[in-house]
Amino acid sequence: MQTQTLRGRAYCHPLSVLFLALLLLAWTPVLYAHASLVASKPDSGTVLAQAPGTASLSFNESVSPLLMKLIRPDGSSEELGDVLLQDQRLELALPPMETEGTYGLSWRVISADGHPVGGTLTFSVGTPSANLVEGASSNPVRNSLIWLARLLGYLGLFTGIGWVIYRALIPESNDTSNPQSRIAPRMLAVGAIALLLNLGLVGVDALDLPLSALLSTAAWKTAASTSMGLAVLLGWVALTCAALSWKAKKTTSQKWLAALALILLGTSLASSGHASTADPAWLSRPSVWLHVVAVTLWIGSFLPLAYALQHAQESRLLTLFSRWIPAVLLVLMLSGAALIYVQFDQLASLWESRYGQVLSAKLILVLLLLGLGAYNRYRLTQAVLQQRSDARQALRRVVRLEYMLVVLILAVAALWRFTPPPRALAQLVPPSVSSHIHTEAGMADLLYIPATTQHPAILTVSLYEPDFSPLKAQEVEVIFSNPQAGVESITFPAELTLHDQWEVNHIELPHLDSWNIRIQVLISDFERIHLDSTLDLQAD
């Protein structure tokens, strides 16, 4: 009776912590994926007769302002400190702008998923400047360090906590007095340092500061106030539990501390980042948690298995891993499929978006890893359990190769820090505007894609003869005008694409609801036709 009570207590701790972790995920405020600028006043590209006294920036979710600057026509900049946050809109008081020309409003905010977002909108007072204001350039050294810190964090967390879990399940399979068994505590230490560095880099990146700002308090305070602060805190607690499990003498303590570390690790990565903040949260957060747990149980087994094979202690560990791995991989694939569903808006985004290209590269490496795992399971495992020394050495070599693939997979996954998911980008794309022109001289189909924070406006023109056959042209110009608003003609040259369409890129126009548009088509040295239409850009 007493033995059953002790067993009940041993299993009570992990289940209680799992319940508390799920409650924590449910309590965390609902987040969305990657804040984006959806509207501004003045609108980007607007030409104003008088300088505005205020400006506003509207986002698709709540944000926290970090850095606001006004860039003047001569290139000088002035930091804006008077910022008022109202729901999802920032209101800014602008200083006097006495010089005519193009100004830039450079903004930087931090979104709910803990990632900094920035951009620059331009507007002109009076006559636009000849040289338009350019946005802030990226910092390759800082970005490289962010990527490296992410990679080291993944390796330290998954490998260190994974080794602790398998040691707790089979304590006699590892002799902690052996120097090689100290790899797990070292990996835990790498994970702790990488988490701390990740937190500091979030603050440096958010404020767009040099790396030397890691020694200041401003970057750390900013980072701690984001969702990344909670993620790092939970990660540190998970690493602490793993370290205590490694040092614990009693098997029961080892097991429930290792389980607690695994639960908190999943909770840590599910509390911040692109995937965990995608909508719907009830699907994305549990999927991230399950995915992290499955990844840790899978790739966390490689190093302890390689160590056990070297010391002929692999029997119980290999048997346990072979029994668990089908269920672990099933959870891994199902949770991964759910995350792909919430992150992608269409199938084409798998190869058209950078996020999809990173995912495709990761999936190719995962398939290679699964192939090696299948070879181990169906060709080498039984031979090793039969105590064949040649099979043991072969399996050890393959396991090492598997871990090298794991490093590559995590290195690729760390690139997601710099690539907003397709579903978030799809929210930024405004509805396109189409128009058809039909005259006796010719026909044209127009497709106008309004500007977003990701790309300028684009106009595509398809030309046809009156009988619907393709119209061959030597040169095409597009003229925008709006006499009612007092805007004179603005001419853009069109370029012929590979699809026999004419395209105008980098269209910058004052923000108006409609435009008169004329297509001037040069057919030959002696023939030119004009096609006129109106584009209504007013939102529905």
Coordinates of C-alpha atoms in Angstrom, one line a residue:
M1 CA 0.0 0.0 0.0
Q2 CA 2.8 2.4 0.9
T3 CA 4.6 1.5 -2.4
Q4 CA 1.5 2.5 -4.4
T5 CA 1.3 5.8 -2.5
L6 CA 4.9 6.6 -3.3
R7 CA 4.4 5.7 -6.9
G8 CA 1.3 7.9 -7.0
R9 CA 3.3 10.8 -5.6
A10 CA 6.1 10.2 -8.1
Y11 CA 3.8 10.6 -11.0
C12 CA 1.8 13.4 -9.4
H13 CA 4.5 16.0 -9.8
P14 CA 4.9 15.9 -13.6
L15 CA 1.1 15.8 -14.2
S16 CA 0.6 18.7 -11.9
V17 CA 3.3 20.8 -13.7
L18 CA 1.8 19.8 -17.1
F19 CA -1.6 21.1 -15.9
L20 CA 0.0 24.3 -14.7
A21 CA 2.0 24.8 -17.9
L22 CA -1.2 24.5 -20.0
L23 CA -2.9 26.9 -17.7
L24 CA 0.0 29.4 -18.3
L25 CA -0.4 29.1 -22.0
A26 CA -4.1 29.7 -21.8
W27 CA -3.6 32.7 -19.5
T28 CA -1.0 34.4 -21.7
P29 CA -2.7 37.2 -23.6
V30 CA -3.9 36.3 -27.1
L31 CA -1.2 37.2 -29.6
Y32 CA -1.0 37.5 -33.4
A33 CA 1.7 36.9 -35.9
H34 CA 4.2 39.7 -36.6
A35 CA 2.7 43.2 -36.4
S36 CA 2.4 45.1 -39.6
L37 CA 1.6 48.7 -40.6
V38 CA -1.8 48.8 -42.2
A39 CA -2.4 52.6 -42.5
S40 CA -0.8 55.9 -41.8
K41 CA -1.5 59.6 -41.8
P42 CA 0.0 61.2 -43.9
D43 CA -0.1 58.3 -46.4
S44 CA 3.3 57.3 -47.8
G45 CA 4.0 59.2 -51.0
T46 CA 1.6 62.0 -50.2
V47 CA 2.5 65.6 -51.4
L48 CA 1.2 68.1 -48.9
A49 CA 0.8 71.9 -49.3
Q50 CA 1.5 72.5 -45.7
A51 CA 3.6 70.6 -43.1
P52 CA 1.5 68.4 -40.8
G53 CA 1.6 68.9 -37.1
T54 CA 0.9 65.2 -36.2
A55 CA 1.3 61.8 -37.7
S56 CA -0.4 58.4 -36.9
L57 CA 0.6 54.8 -37.6
S58 CA -2.1 52.1 -37.4
F59 CA -1.1 48.4 -37.0
N60 CA -2.9 45.1 -37.3
E61 CA -2.3 44.4 -33.6
S62 CA -1.2 46.1 -30.4
V63 CA 2.4 47.2 -30.5
S64 CA 4.9 49.0 -28.2
P65 CA 6.8 52.0 -29.7
L66 CA 10.6 51.8 -29.6
L67 CA 12.2 54.4 -31.8
M68 CA 10.6 57.1 -33.9
K69 CA 12.7 59.5 -36.1
L70 CA 11.9 62.3 -38.5
I71 CA 14.4 62.3 -41.4
R72 CA 14.6 65.7 -43.1
P73 CA 15.3 66.5 -46.8
D74 CA 19.0 67.3 -46.1
G75 CA 19.5 63.8 -44.5
S76 CA 19.5 65.0 -40.8
S77 CA 17.3 63.2 -38.4
E78 CA 15.5 64.1 -35.2
E79 CA 14.2 61.6 -32.6
L80 CA 10.5 61.9 -31.8
G81 CA 9.7 61.5 -28.1
D82 CA 6.0 62.6 -27.9
V83 CA 4.2 59.3 -28.8
L84 CA 0.7 58.4 -27.7
L85 CA -0.5 54.8 -27.9
Q86 CA -4.2 54.3 -28.6
D87 CA -5.3 50.7 -29.0
Q88 CA -3.5 49.7 -32.3
R89 CA -2.6 53.2 -33.3
L90 CA 0.4 55.4 -32.5
E91 CA -0.1 59.2 -32.5
L92 CA 3.1 61.3 -32.9
A93 CA 3.6 65.0 -32.5
L94 CA 5.9 66.3 -35.3
P95 CA 8.4 69.2 -35.0
P96 CA 8.2 72.2 -37.4
M97 CA 9.1 71.4 -41.0
E98 CA 10.0 74.7 -42.6
T99 CA 12.0 73.3 -45.6
E100 CA 10.2 72.0 -48.7
G101 CA 11.1 68.6 -49.8
T102 CA 10.6 64.9 -49.0
Y103 CA 10.6 63.8 -45.4
G104 CA 10.8 60.3 -43.9
L105 CA 9.1 59.1 -40.8
S106 CA 11.2 56.2 -39.5
W107 CA 9.4 54.0 -37.0
R108 CA 10.4 50.9 -35.0
V109 CA 8.0 49.0 -32.8
I110 CA 8.0 45.6 -31.1
S111 CA 5.1 43.2 -31.9
A112 CA 3.3 40.8 -29.7
D113 CA 5.4 37.9 -30.8
G114 CA 8.5 39.6 -29.4
H115 CA 10.0 40.5 -32.8
P116 CA 10.9 44.1 -33.7
V117 CA 9.4 45.6 -36.8
G118 CA 10.4 48.8 -38.5
G119 CA 10.0 50.8 -41.6
T120 CA 10.0 54.3 -43.1
L121 CA 7.1 56.2 -44.8
T122 CA 7.8 59.2 -46.9
F123 CA 5.8 62.3 -47.6
S124 CA 6.6 65.6 -49.2
V125 CA 5.9 69.2 -48.2
G126 CA 5.6 71.4 -51.3
T127 CA 7.9 70.2 -54.0
P128 CA 9.3 66.6 -53.5
S129 CA 13.1 66.2 -53.2
A130 CA 15.1 64.8 -56.1
N131 CA 16.6 62.1 -53.8
L132 CA 14.0 60.1 -51.9
V133 CA 14.5 59.2 -48.3
E134 CA 15.9 55.6 -47.9
G135 CA 14.9 53.3 -45.1
A136 CA 17.3 52.0 -42.5
S137 CA 19.6 49.2 -43.8
S138 CA 20.0 45.9 -42.0
N139 CA 22.9 45.0 -39.8
P140 CA 24.5 41.8 -41.1
V141 CA 26.9 41.3 -38.2
R142 CA 24.0 41.7 -35.7
N143 CA 21.8 39.4 -37.7
S144 CA 24.5 36.8 -37.9
L145 CA 24.9 36.9 -34.1
I146 CA 21.2 36.6 -33.6
W147 CA 21.1 33.5 -35.9
L148 CA 24.1 31.9 -34.1
A149 CA 22.5 32.6 -30.6
R150 CA 19.3 30.9 -31.8
L151 CA 21.2 27.9 -33.1
L152 CA 23.2 27.5 -29.9
G153 CA 20.1 27.9 -27.9
Y154 CA 18.3 25.1 -29.8
L155 CA 21.3 22.8 -29.5
G156 CA 21.8 23.4 -25.8
L157 CA 18.1 23.0 -24.9
F158 CA 17.2 20.0 -27.1
T159 CA 20.4 18.1 -26.6
G160 CA 21.0 18.9 -22.9
I161 CA 17.4 18.3 -21.7
G162 CA 17.0 15.3 -24.0
W163 CA 20.1 13.6 -22.5
V164 CA 18.8 14.3 -19.0
I165 CA 15.4 12.7 -19.8
Y166 CA 17.0 9.5 -21.1
R167 CA 19.4 9.3 -18.2
A168 CA 16.5 9.6 -15.8
L169 CA 14.6 6.8 -17.6
I170 CA 17.7 4.5 -17.7
P171 CA 20.0 5.8 -14.9
E172 CA 22.4 2.9 -15.0
S173 CA 23.1 3.5 -18.7
N174 CA 25.3 6.5 -18.0
D175 CA 28.2 6.7 -15.5
T176 CA 28.4 10.4 -14.6
S177 CA 31.9 10.0 -13.3
N178 CA 33.1 9.4 -16.9
P179 CA 34.5 12.6 -18.6
Q180 CA 32.4 12.0 -21.7
S181 CA 29.2 12.0 -19.7
R182 CA 29.8 15.7 -18.8
I183 CA 28.6 16.7 -22.3
A184 CA 25.0 17.0 -21.0
P185 CA 25.8 19.5 -18.3
R186 CA 27.9 21.5 -20.8
M187 CA 25.1 21.5 -23.3
L188 CA 22.8 22.8 -20.5
A189 CA 25.3 25.6 -19.8
V190 CA 25.5 26.5 -23.5
G191 CA 21.7 26.7 -23.6
A192 CA 21.6 29.0 -20.6
I193 CA 24.2 31.3 -22.0
A194 CA 22.5 31.3 -25.5
L195 CA 19.1 32.2 -23.9
L196 CA 20.6 35.1 -22.1
L197 CA 22.4 36.3 -25.2
N198 CA 19.2 35.9 -27.2
L199 CA 17.4 38.1 -24.7
G200 CA 20.0 40.9 -25.0
L201 CA 20.0 40.7 -28.8
V202 CA 16.2 41.2 -28.9
G203 CA 16.7 44.5 -27.1
V204 CA 19.6 45.6 -29.3
D205 CA 17.7 44.7 -32.4
A206 CA 14.5 46.3 -31.2
L207 CA 16.2 49.6 -30.5
D208 CA 18.4 49.3 -33.6
L209 CA 21.5 49.7 -31.5
P210 CA 25.1 48.5 -32.1
L211 CA 26.3 45.3 -30.4
S212 CA 28.1 47.4 -27.8
A213 CA 24.6 48.2 -26.4
L214 CA 24.6 44.7 -24.8
L215 CA 26.6 46.3 -22.0
S216 CA 23.9 48.9 -21.4
T217 CA 20.6 48.5 -19.4
A218 CA 18.3 50.0 -22.1
A219 CA 18.4 46.9 -24.4
W220 CA 17.9 44.5 -21.5
K221 CA 14.9 46.4 -20.1
T222 CA 13.3 46.6 -23.5
A223 CA 13.8 42.8 -24.2
A224 CA 12.5 41.8 -20.7
S225 CA 9.2 43.7 -21.3
T226 CA 8.5 41.5 -24.4
S227 CA 7.2 38.0 -24.7
M228 CA 10.8 36.9 -25.2
G229 CA 11.4 37.8 -21.6
L230 CA 8.8 35.3 -20.4
A231 CA 10.2 32.7 -22.9
V232 CA 13.8 33.1 -21.6
L233 CA 12.6 32.9 -17.9
L234 CA 10.7 29.6 -18.6
G235 CA 13.7 28.3 -20.5
W236 CA 16.1 29.1 -17.6
V237 CA 13.7 27.3 -15.1
A238 CA 13.6 24.3 -17.5
L239 CA 17.4 24.2 -17.6
T240 CA 17.6 24.5 -13.8
C241 CA 15.3 21.5 -13.4
A242 CA 17.4 19.5 -15.9
A243 CA 20.6 20.4 -14.0
L244 CA 18.9 19.3 -10.7
S245 CA 17.8 16.1 -12.3
W246 CA 21.3 15.4 -13.4
K247 CA 22.7 15.9 -9.9
A248 CA 19.8 14.1 -8.1
K249 CA 20.7 10.7 -6.5
K250 CA 17.2 9.3 -6.3
T251 CA 15.6 7.8 -9.4
T252 CA 12.2 9.3 -8.5
S253 CA 13.6 12.8 -8.2
Q254 CA 15.5 12.4 -11.5
K255 CA 12.4 11.4 -13.3
W256 CA 10.0 14.1 -12.2
L257 CA 12.6 16.9 -12.5
A258 CA 13.4 15.7 -16.1
A259 CA 9.7 15.6 -16.9
L260 CA 9.3 19.1 -15.4
A261 CA 12.2 20.4 -17.6
L262 CA 10.6 18.9 -20.7
I263 CA 7.2 20.4 -19.9
L264 CA 8.7 23.9 -19.2
L265 CA 10.9 23.7 -22.4
G266 CA 7.8 23.2 -24.5
T267 CA 6.0 26.0 -22.6
S268 CA 9.0 28.4 -23.1
L269 CA 9.0 28.0 -26.9
A270 CA 5.2 28.1 -27.1
S271 CA 5.1 31.5 -25.4
S272 CA 6.9 33.5 -28.0
G273 CA 7.7 33.5 -31.7
H274 CA 6.0 33.4 -35.1
A275 CA 4.4 30.0 -34.8
S276 CA 3.1 30.2 -31.3
T277 CA 1.4 33.5 -31.9
A278 CA -0.4 32.5 -35.1
D279 CA -4.2 32.5 -35.2
P280 CA -6.0 30.4 -34.0
A281 CA -4.0 30.3 -30.7
W282 CA -5.9 27.3 -29.5
L283 CA -4.3 25.3 -32.3
S284 CA -0.9 27.0 -32.7
R285 CA 0.3 27.0 -29.1
P286 CA -0.5 23.4 -28.3
S287 CA 1.1 22.4 -31.6
V288 CA 4.3 24.3 -30.8
W289 CA 4.4 22.6 -27.3
L290 CA 3.9 19.1 -28.8
H291 CA 6.4 19.8 -31.5
V292 CA 9.1 20.9 -29.1
V293 CA 8.5 17.9 -26.8
A294 CA 8.7 15.5 -29.8
V295 CA 11.8 17.1 -31.2
T296 CA 13.5 16.9 -27.8
L297 CA 12.7 13.2 -27.3
W298 CA 13.9 12.5 -30.9
I299 CA 17.1 14.4 -31.4
G300 CA 17.9 14.5 -27.7
S301 CA 18.5 10.7 -27.9
F302 CA 21.3 10.8 -30.4
L303 CA 24.2 11.8 -28.2
P304 CA 23.3 9.5 -25.2
L305 CA 22.8 6.7 -27.7
A306 CA 26.2 7.3 -29.3
Y307 CA 27.8 7.4 -25.8
A308 CA 26.0 4.2 -24.8
L309 CA 27.1 2.4 -28.0
Q310 CA 30.7 3.3 -27.3
H311 CA 30.5 1.8 -23.8
A312 CA 28.4 -1.3 -24.7
Q313 CA 25.5 0.0 -22.6
E314 CA 23.0 0.5 -25.4
S315 CA 20.7 -2.4 -24.8
R316 CA 18.0 -0.8 -22.6
L317 CA 18.3 2.6 -24.2
L318 CA 18.1 1.3 -27.8
T319 CA 15.1 -0.9 -26.9
L320 CA 13.3 2.0 -25.2
F321 CA 14.0 4.4 -28.1
S322 CA 12.8 1.8 -30.7
R323 CA 9.6 1.4 -28.8
W324 CA 9.0 5.1 -28.4
I325 CA 10.1 6.6 -31.7
P326 CA 7.0 5.7 -33.8
A327 CA 4.7 7.6 -31.4
V328 CA 7.2 10.5 -31.1
L329 CA 7.5 10.8 -34.9
L330 CA 3.7 10.7 -35.3
V331 CA 3.3 13.6 -32.8
L332 CA 6.1 15.4 -34.6
M333 CA 4.5 15.1 -38.0
L334 CA 1.0 16.0 -36.9
S335 CA 2.0 19.0 -34.9
G336 CA 4.3 20.1 -37.7
A337 CA 1.4 19.8 -40.2
A338 CA -0.8 21.9 -37.9
L339 CA 1.9 24.6 -37.7
I340 CA 2.2 24.7 -41.5
Y341 CA -1.5 25.1 -41.8
V342 CA -1.7 28.1 -39.5
Q343 CA 1.4 29.8 -41.0
F344 CA 0.7 29.4 -44.8
D345 CA -2.1 31.1 -46.8
Q346 CA -1.6 29.1 -50.0
L347 CA 0.4 26.2 -51.3
A348 CA 2.5 28.4 -53.6
S349 CA 3.9 30.1 -50.6
L350 CA 6.0 27.0 -50.0
W351 CA 8.3 28.0 -52.9
E352 CA 7.4 31.7 -53.5
S353 CA 8.0 33.0 -50.0
R354 CA 11.3 33.1 -48.1
Y355 CA 9.6 31.5 -45.1
G356 CA 8.4 28.6 -47.4
Q357 CA 11.9 28.2 -48.9
V358 CA 13.4 27.8 -45.4
L359 CA 10.7 25.3 -44.6
S360 CA 11.3 23.4 -47.8
A361 CA 15.1 23.2 -47.0
K362 CA 14.3 22.0 -43.5
L363 CA 11.9 19.3 -44.7
I364 CA 14.5 17.9 -47.2
L365 CA 17.0 17.6 -44.3
V366 CA 14.3 16.0 -42.1
L367 CA 13.5 13.4 -44.8
L368 CA 17.2 12.5 -44.9
L369 CA 17.2 12.2 -41.2
L370 CA 14.2 9.9 -41.3
G371 CA 15.9 7.8 -44.0
L372 CA 18.9 7.3 -41.7
G373 CA 16.6 6.5 -38.8
A374 CA 14.7 3.9 -40.9
Y375 CA 18.0 2.3 -41.8
N376 CA 19.0 2.1 -38.1
R377 CA 15.7 0.7 -37.1
Y378 CA 15.3 -2.0 -39.7
R379 CA 19.0 -2.9 -40.5
L380 CA 21.2 -2.2 -37.5
T381 CA 19.1 -2.2 -34.3
Q382 CA 18.4 -5.9 -34.2
A383 CA 22.1 -6.7 -35.0
V384 CA 23.3 -4.5 -32.2
L385 CA 20.9 -6.1 -29.7
Q386 CA 22.4 -9.4 -30.8
Q387 CA 25.7 -8.1 -29.5
R388 CA 27.4 -7.8 -32.9
S389 CA 30.4 -5.5 -32.5
D390 CA 30.6 -4.5 -36.2
A391 CA 26.9 -3.5 -36.1
R392 CA 27.5 -1.4 -32.9
Q393 CA 30.2 0.5 -34.6
A394 CA 28.2 1.0 -37.8
L395 CA 25.2 2.3 -35.7
R396 CA 27.4 4.6 -33.8
R397 CA 28.7 6.2 -37.0
V398 CA 25.2 6.6 -38.4
V399 CA 24.0 8.2 -35.1
R400 CA 26.8 10.7 -35.3
L401 CA 25.8 11.5 -38.9
E402 CA 22.2 11.9 -37.7
Y403 CA 23.4 14.5 -35.2
M404 CA 25.2 16.4 -37.8
L405 CA 22.0 16.6 -39.8
V406 CA 20.2 17.8 -36.7
V407 CA 22.7 20.7 -36.4
L408 CA 22.0 21.6 -40.1
I409 CA 18.2 21.4 -39.5
L410 CA 18.4 23.7 -36.5
A411 CA 20.6 26.1 -38.3
V412 CA 18.0 26.3 -41.1
A413 CA 15.2 26.7 -38.6
A414 CA 17.0 29.6 -36.9
L415 CA 16.6 31.5 -40.2
W416 CA 12.9 31.9 -39.5
R417 CA 13.7 34.7 -37.1
F418 CA 14.2 36.9 -40.2
T419 CA 11.3 35.7 -42.3
P420 CA 7.7 36.7 -41.5
P421 CA 5.3 33.8 -42.2
P422 CA 3.2 33.9 -45.4
R423 CA -0.1 34.2 -43.6
A424 CA 1.1 37.4 -41.9
L425 CA 2.4 38.9 -45.1
A426 CA -0.9 38.0 -46.8
Q427 CA -2.7 40.3 -44.4
L428 CA -0.7 43.2 -45.8
V429 CA -1.7 42.7 -49.5
P430 CA -4.5 45.1 -50.3
P431 CA -7.1 44.0 -52.9
S432 CA -5.9 44.6 -56.5
V433 CA -7.9 46.8 -58.9
S434 CA -8.6 45.8 -62.4
S435 CA -9.9 47.6 -65.5
H436 CA -10.7 46.7 -69.1
I437 CA -10.3 49.2 -72.0
H438 CA -12.1 48.3 -75.3
T439 CA -11.7 50.7 -78.3
E440 CA -11.7 50.4 -82.1
A441 CA -7.9 50.9 -82.0
G442 CA -7.1 48.2 -79.4
M443 CA -7.9 46.7 -76.0
A444 CA -6.1 46.6 -72.7
D445 CA -6.5 44.7 -69.4
L446 CA -5.1 46.6 -66.4
L447 CA -4.2 45.1 -63.0
Y448 CA -3.1 47.6 -60.3
I449 CA -1.6 46.2 -57.1
P450 CA -1.5 49.0 -54.4
A451 CA 1.7 49.6 -52.5
T452 CA 2.3 47.8 -49.1
T453 CA 5.1 48.0 -46.6
Q454 CA 6.8 45.2 -48.5
H455 CA 6.7 46.5 -52.1
P456 CA 5.7 49.6 -54.1
A457 CA 2.6 49.7 -56.3
I458 CA 2.7 47.8 -59.5
L459 CA 0.6 48.1 -62.7
T460 CA 0.4 45.3 -65.3
V461 CA -0.9 46.0 -68.8
S462 CA -2.0 43.3 -71.3
L463 CA -2.5 44.7 -74.8
Y464 CA -4.8 43.1 -77.5
E465 CA -5.9 43.9 -81.0
P466 CA -9.7 44.5 -81.5
D467 CA -10.0 40.8 -82.6
F468 CA -8.5 39.7 -79.2
S469 CA -5.1 38.7 -80.7
P470 CA -2.0 40.0 -78.9
L471 CA -1.0 43.6 -79.8
K472 CA 2.7 44.0 -80.6
A473 CA 4.1 47.3 -79.3
Q474 CA 7.5 48.9 -79.4
E475 CA 7.0 51.1 -76.4
V476 CA 4.4 51.8 -73.8
E477 CA 3.9 54.7 -71.4
V478 CA 1.4 55.0 -68.6
I479 CA 0.1 58.5 -67.6
F480 CA -1.7 59.1 -64.3
S481 CA -3.6 62.3 -63.7
N482 CA -6.4 63.8 -61.6
P483 CA -7.4 67.2 -62.7
Q484 CA -10.2 67.5 -60.1
A485 CA -7.6 67.2 -57.3
G486 CA -5.2 69.6 -59.1
V487 CA -2.7 66.8 -59.9
E488 CA -0.9 67.2 -63.2
S489 CA 0.1 64.2 -65.4
I490 CA 2.7 61.8 -64.0
T491 CA 4.3 59.6 -66.6
F492 CA 5.8 56.1 -66.0
P493 CA 7.6 54.0 -68.7
A494 CA 6.5 50.4 -68.9
E495 CA 8.8 47.4 -69.4
L496 CA 8.0 44.3 -71.4
T497 CA 7.9 41.1 -69.3
L498 CA 8.6 37.5 -70.3
H499 CA 4.8 36.9 -70.4
D500 CA 4.3 39.5 -73.2
Q501 CA 2.8 42.0 -70.7
W502 CA 3.9 45.5 -69.9
E503 CA 4.6 46.3 -66.3
V504 CA 5.2 49.5 -64.4
N505 CA 7.1 49.1 -61.1
H506 CA 7.9 51.4 -58.2
I507 CA 4.8 53.6 -58.7
E508 CA 4.7 56.4 -56.2
L509 CA 1.6 58.5 -56.3
P510 CA -0.2 60.9 -53.9
H511 CA -2.9 59.1 -52.0
L512 CA -6.2 59.7 -54.0
D513 CA -9.3 57.6 -54.4
S514 CA -9.2 57.5 -58.2
W515 CA -7.0 58.3 -61.1
N516 CA -7.4 59.0 -64.8
I517 CA -5.1 56.7 -66.6
R518 CA -3.9 56.8 -70.3
I519 CA -1.9 54.1 -72.0
Q520 CA 0.2 55.5 -74.8
V521 CA 1.2 52.6 -77.1
L522 CA 3.9 53.1 -79.8
I523 CA 3.2 50.4 -82.5
S524 CA 5.6 51.7 -85.1
D525 CA 7.4 54.9 -86.1
F526 CA 4.2 56.1 -87.8
E527 CA 1.5 54.6 -85.5
R528 CA 0.6 55.4 -81.9
I529 CA -2.7 54.7 -80.1
H530 CA -4.1 56.0 -76.8
L531 CA -6.2 53.9 -74.4
D532 CA -8.0 55.8 -71.6
S533 CA -9.7 54.5 -68.4
T534 CA -10.2 55.3 -64.7
L535 CA -8.9 53.4 -61.8
D536 CA -11.0 53.6 -58.6
L537 CA -8.7 52.9 -55.7
Q538 CA -11.2 53.6 -52.9
A539 CA -11.4 50.7 -50.5
D540 CA -14.7 48.9 -50.3

